């Protein structure tokens, strides 16, 4: 492993730059040499930084745009981890600076850099403590990007927590009237989740043993860097496998390999009558669903979203919620597949409950922003359902493509919701900046006063509604379809939720944009949309439409990695889970197995 | 053996073995004498006592460092172990580590007090005499190998602390703090002495390793209920004395009052140095009594001591859980910053004791695990120096400019001195235990020691409870640390405040920066300190 430092790692600087450039600029901005009064300079520097990071992530994701593809760039269709960076960090615990992207994380990275850029542009109306705001904003971006690219659990956790403090201050200083309450509530919920996550991380770490993995698995999980030459590889493999004491690991890929072993130590260890696998799954799940958020731990979200300033609401809804879904997909299921299978009902159930509860709650809101916030709860319910059905089909027959459909749908829903919810929050923010209230009852007639803005806003809200042809539709329909294979009742409920969604969104559009004239306060401030606002809204609308009519653009990235992970777990279910005598009765015939192999 | 050869042997042992390994303490003792001499000789009257003290500590630090460096890395750990002064003291990896830590802290501390202006020139000699004398006692606490030395060292560390608490002579609160501390301390010392005499009486020796052998014999022979009773009682009473030094619940009552009444500088000394020494003594007593030193019958003795260790794990573990929870809950209502930090100190004593409990629990099960747990505790102490000294330094410097230590007086500080608010944020967030700061790593290591012990199957129910309690407390502690930051950043500044309280580009600012940077640095790159702590952890295996 020592040799890892000396091998060439083409992705080292690009990935490191994507993650740490914002933090570096934040450090620069925080220096006393940047005077507080130079607000325009600070704003432009931040916008420029986020733009550079966005271009860098685009450079990784879409090499064709920049000419020939280099070794650090993403190869479409390649299912494994790419652009892996591996440097030792804390040797005593085997903690590494291990980064990498695949089809699951890369689109989320691009989404993050894109929304950060738009949010930076949306930060112009912030006039209080501009310098501190932008420093915290950039630190937040580093934290978010770090979570998506970390492949080491310790590193993942560090980035996960790094986001908390900037977010606390961003809500608490620049937020609305109840900002302090909202900020501490957000912090408290998330910290509770992350402490539970830390316990799970430690449990997994101390139970893991790299010696159980075959040389191929060690290479595949980058415990031993495949970039080494053959001799060094063999040495490194031997060093791991011949160790006298168990070799623990924080490597997420290796933990997944260990978790999927037939003799997985996670499944074998019992704590208080429940397998460690299940404990870890539950603890991690709580940590992640708080972020998603899922009913009943969603209550921080309406407060945080409503009180946060517009750009931060965009980031919260667009990116932070996705961290939860990403964590479940990347960590919970691959590492604890058995628990995932057993607890599928829980994940799916939580998803459907959030979906319905969020929709009803949104229907009842008087505050425009709060309504949008509850719509996020409802929409993220689809993500949970889509992720949950994945592991659930074992009792029926093996249709891994049906599971993959659900997971692909969930991934698409996350990305689409990133676009549409950020758009919705921005649209609410544009109105709020003018009339300084968000009371749905006091709006009306906005279309007459701001036609361009209203057109764009209605497009974004329709995307949130899930109108065919817009981005919100694809994810919902895929998730609903695939959940039919798991539980018809859940599928029916999730299909009916679309009606509720349509109801609250259409009703909101009617109350805000339609109507004869605006009668609420500050009517004379309803000026036309500014070029800056237009520059933020247009790309969001553009992508909402683009991904609606050409979802393949995203699926080209997402599907190969998702399918491979699902196939691996389908194979695990057959090979390991059903091989256990207790569940033999539940297995169908062997036929579908060949079906999978044929693919 | 005739008297002559006895004297020769003792002399040879003292001069050749004991004194060379005792040089850091000798430096402290010599500096104390020098400081007192400076007062008496008219020529030296005007010498700056802080500089004299710093010079003496510098020498001591250098010796401590060279001793620490010459510890055998890895390998045979008993090789470095030496009994000094015919078994009164012991020199091993733990001694070397804690001594280095204490003297390093002392050097920083003298710099800090020099900058902060308490003590003034008049009090300087007294103050540094007391501080150095107290630290000398603490070094002895870390190396005590004999019940007599345990008691002497605890008293030697405590008595100067009582006087320090009353340093602000004109202030009623300070005098009250001193008397409260002294009375409480005297009571605890009395109980401890009683306990020590019970232990010594039943086991027939005061030399800790010999006591272990006797203890194993007693246990092995299936002692009559009576002597077990007396031994447990003695152990409990000894624990009272240690708990007092650790400010563990229910012997923490002195802590908030003393911290509030005494100057912040004194609080820094008590919360860091005193705690480090107390933890070291706890480890020392627990490991010497619970784990026999190597040798023929070690394995058998180890098994015979299962009950002793079980007793100690439960005692330390339950106290840790209660200490941690109560400290964090009580801190919630505080309005005075020093009082809040006092309860924070209490809570952190709880986390440290969790690590100690994990270490003792694993002592009979896995040697590597024991070492990891002791390493975690040692690492925690190392980061704690910077976190708490940083916190108290900020309090002291803010007191110098704001003339107040109430949290409410910090309102809106971010407007005028953002640098100091960032420094406070780093320190307090590190005390919460969030990455990427040093406090997180410490907490991570303690929790991982608990998990390691649980997966090794040692004392599972209790340690699981400790793990849950530790996690729960981390969440609870968020409230009160963040409240300070909230006041500093969210709240509007009072109208009458002077505009420029605290630029970071100043001598105090530089000192705060120097204390805060390691908190960040050790959170990101902690391999170095971890390796050092691992050396200390070697003492247990």
JSON list of N, CA and C in Angstrom, two decimals, chain B residues 464-489:
[
{"chain": "B", "resi": 464, "resn": "UNK", "atom": "N", "xyz": [-21.54, -1.38, 25.89]},
{"chain": "B", "resi": 464, "resn": "UNK", "atom": "CA", "xyz": [-22.57, -0.96, 24.94]},
{"chain": "B", "resi": 464, "resn": "UNK", "atom": "C", "xyz": [-23.33, 0.24, 25.48]},
{"chain": "B", "resi": 465, "resn": "UNK", "atom": "N", "xyz": [-23.66, 0.16, 26.76]},
{"chain": "B", "resi": 465, "resn": "UNK", "atom": "CA", "xyz": [-24.35, 1.29, 27.38]},
{"chain": "B", "resi": 465, "resn": "UNK", "atom": "C", "xyz": [-23.47, 2.54, 27.31]},
{"chain": "B", "resi": 466, "resn": "UNK", "atom": "N", "xyz": [-22.19, 2.37, 27.60]},
{"chain": "B", "resi": 466, "resn": "UNK", "atom": "CA", "xyz": [-21.28, 3.51, 27.55]},
{"chain": "B", "resi": 466, "resn": "UNK", "atom": "C", "xyz": [-21.24, 4.12, 26.16]},
{"chain": "B", "resi": 467, "resn": "UNK", "atom": "N", "xyz": [-21.22, 3.25, 25.16]},
{"chain": "B", "resi": 467, "resn": "UNK", "atom": "CA", "xyz": [-21.16, 3.72, 23.78]},
{"chain": "B", "resi": 467, "resn": "UNK", "atom": "C", "xyz": [-22.39, 4.56, 23.46]},
{"chain": "B", "resi": 468, "resn": "UNK", "atom": "N", "xyz": [-23.54, 4.04, 23.84]},
{"chain": "B", "resi": 468, "resn": "UNK", "atom": "CA", "xyz": [-24.78, 4.77, 23.57]},
{"chain": "B", "resi": 468, "resn": "UNK", "atom": "C", "xyz": [-24.80, 6.08, 24.34]},
{"chain": "B", "resi": 469, "resn": "UNK", "atom": "N", "xyz": [-24.38, 6.02, 25.60]},
{"chain": "B", "resi": 469, "resn": "UNK", "atom": "CA", "xyz": [-24.35, 7.24, 26.42]},
{"chain": "B", "resi": 469, "resn": "UNK", "atom": "C", "xyz": [-23.40, 8.26, 25.80]},
{"chain": "B", "resi": 470, "resn": "UNK", "atom": "N", "xyz": [-22.26, 7.78, 25.36]},
{"chain": "B", "resi": 470, "resn": "UNK", "atom": "CA", "xyz": [-21.28, 8.70, 24.74]},
{"chain": "B", "resi": 470, "resn": "UNK", "atom": "C", "xyz": [-21.86, 9.37, 23.51]},
{"chain": "B", "resi": 471, "resn": "UNK", "atom": "N", "xyz": [-22.51, 8.59, 22.67]},
{"chain": "B", "resi": 471, "resn": "UNK", "atom": "CA", "xyz": [-23.10, 9.16, 21.46]},
{"chain": "B", "resi": 471, "resn": "UNK", "atom": "C", "xyz": [-24.18, 10.16, 21.80]},
{"chain": "B", "resi": 472, "resn": "UNK", "atom": "N", "xyz": [-25.04, 9.79, 22.72]},
{"chain": "B", "resi": 472, "resn": "UNK", "atom": "CA", "xyz": [-26.13, 10.66, 23.13]},
{"chain": "B", "resi": 472, "resn": "UNK", "atom": "C", "xyz": [-25.58, 11.98, 23.69]},
{"chain": "B", "resi": 473, "resn": "UNK", "atom": "N", "xyz": [-24.51, 11.87, 24.46]},
{"chain": "B", "resi": 473, "resn": "UNK", "atom": "CA", "xyz": [-23.93, 13.07, 25.05]},
{"chain": "B", "resi": 473, "resn": "UNK", "atom": "C", "xyz": [-23.33, 14.00, 24.02]},
{"chain": "B", "resi": 474, "resn": "UNK", "atom": "N", "xyz": [-22.78, 13.42, 22.97]},
{"chain": "B", "resi": 474, "resn": "UNK", "atom": "CA", "xyz": [-22.23, 14.27, 21.91]},
{"chain": "B", "resi": 474, "resn": "UNK", "atom": "C", "xyz": [-23.32, 15.17, 21.35]},
{"chain": "B", "resi": 475, "resn": "UNK", "atom": "N", "xyz": [-24.52, 14.57, 21.18]},
{"chain": "B", "resi": 475, "resn": "UNK", "atom": "CA", "xyz": [-25.62, 15.36, 20.63]},
{"chain": "B", "resi": 475, "resn": "UNK", "atom": "C", "xyz": [-26.05, 16.43, 21.64]},
{"chain": "B", "resi": 476, "resn": "UNK", "atom": "N", "xyz": [-26.14, 16.03, 22.91]},
{"chain": "B", "resi": 476, "resn": "UNK", "atom": "CA", "xyz": [-26.58, 16.99, 23.93]},
{"chain": "B", "resi": 476, "resn": "UNK", "atom": "C", "xyz": [-25.60, 18.16, 24.03]},
{"chain": "B", "resi": 477, "resn": "UNK", "atom": "N", "xyz": [-24.31, 17.83, 23.95]},
{"chain": "B", "resi": 477, "resn": "UNK", "atom": "CA", "xyz": [-23.31, 18.88, 24.16]},
{"chain": "B", "resi": 477, "resn": "UNK", "atom": "C", "xyz": [-23.37, 19.93, 23.06]},
{"chain": "B", "resi": 478, "resn": "UNK", "atom": "N", "xyz": [-23.92, 19.54, 21.92]},
{"chain": "B", "resi": 478, "resn": "UNK", "atom": "CA", "xyz": [-24.05, 20.50, 20.83]},
{"chain": "B", "resi": 478, "resn": "UNK", "atom": "C", "xyz": [-24.71, 21.79, 21.28]},
{"chain": "B", "resi": 479, "resn": "UNK", "atom": "N", "xyz": [-25.78, 21.64, 22.08]},
{"chain": "B", "resi": 479, "resn": "UNK", "atom": "CA", "xyz": [-26.59, 22.79, 22.46]},
{"chain": "B", "resi": 479, "resn": "UNK", "atom": "C", "xyz": [-25.77, 23.89, 23.09]},
{"chain": "B", "resi": 480, "resn": "UNK", "atom": "N", "xyz": [-25.05, 23.53, 24.14]},
{"chain": "B", "resi": 480, "resn": "UNK", "atom": "CA", "xyz": [-24.47, 24.62, 24.91]},
{"chain": "B", "resi": 480, "resn": "UNK", "atom": "C", "xyz": [-23.22, 25.20, 24.27]},
{"chain": "B", "resi": 481, "resn": "UNK", "atom": "N", "xyz": [-22.47, 24.37, 23.57]},
{"chain": "B", "resi": 481, "resn": "UNK", "atom": "CA", "xyz": [-21.32, 24.96, 22.87]},
{"chain": "B", "resi": 481, "resn": "UNK", "atom": "C", "xyz": [-21.81, 25.89, 21.76]},
{"chain": "B", "resi": 482, "resn": "UNK", "atom": "N", "xyz": [-22.83, 25.43, 21.04]},
{"chain": "B", "resi": 482, "resn": "UNK", "atom": "CA", "xyz": [-23.32, 26.25, 19.94]},
{"chain": "B", "resi": 482, "resn": "UNK", "atom": "C", "xyz": [-23.96, 27.53, 20.44]},
{"chain": "B", "resi": 483, "resn": "UNK", "atom": "N", "xyz": [-24.52, 27.47, 21.65]},
{"chain": "B", "resi": 483, "resn": "UNK", "atom": "CA", "xyz": [-25.17, 28.66, 22.18]},
{"chain": "B", "resi": 483, "resn": "UNK", "atom": "C", "xyz": [-24.16, 29.80, 22.30]},
{"chain": "B", "resi": 484, "resn": "UNK", "atom": "N", "xyz": [-22.96, 29.46, 22.71]},
{"chain": "B", "resi": 484, "resn": "UNK", "atom": "CA", "xyz": [-21.92, 30.49, 22.82]},
{"chain": "B", "resi": 484, "resn": "UNK", "atom": "C", "xyz": [-21.65, 31.09, 21.44]},
{"chain": "B", "resi": 485, "resn": "UNK", "atom": "N", "xyz": [-21.53, 30.21, 20.46]},
{"chain": "B", "resi": 485, "resn": "UNK", "atom": "CA", "xyz": [-21.28, 30.71, 19.10]},
{"chain": "B", "resi": 485, "resn": "UNK", "atom": "C", "xyz": [-22.46, 31.51, 18.60]},
{"chain": "B", "resi": 486, "resn": "UNK", "atom": "N", "xyz": [-23.65, 31.06, 18.96]},
{"chain": "B", "resi": 486, "resn": "UNK", "atom": "CA", "xyz": [-24.85, 31.76, 18.55]},
{"chain": "B", "resi": 486, "resn": "UNK", "atom": "C", "xyz": [-24.83, 33.19, 19.09]},
{"chain": "B", "resi": 487, "resn": "UNK", "atom": "N", "xyz": [-24.52, 33.32, 20.38]},
{"chain": "B", "resi": 487, "resn": "UNK", "atom": "CA", "xyz": [-24.47, 34.65, 20.98]},
{"chain": "B", "resi": 487, "resn": "UNK", "atom": "C", "xyz": [-23.42, 35.51, 20.28]},
{"chain": "B", "resi": 488, "resn": "UNK", "atom": "N", "xyz": [-22.28, 34.91, 20.00]},
{"chain": "B", "resi": 488, "resn": "UNK", "atom": "CA", "xyz": [-21.20, 35.67, 19.39]},
{"chain": "B", "resi": 488, "resn": "UNK", "atom": "C", "xyz": [-21.54, 36.13, 17.97]},
{"chain": "B", "resi": 489, "resn": "UNK", "atom": "N", "xyz": [-22.32, 35.31, 17.25]},
{"chain": "B", "resi": 489, "resn": "UNK", "atom": "CA", "xyz": [-22.53, 35.63, 15.84]},
{"chain": "B", "resi": 489, "resn": "UNK", "atom": "C", "xyz": [-23.93, 36.17, 15.54]}
]
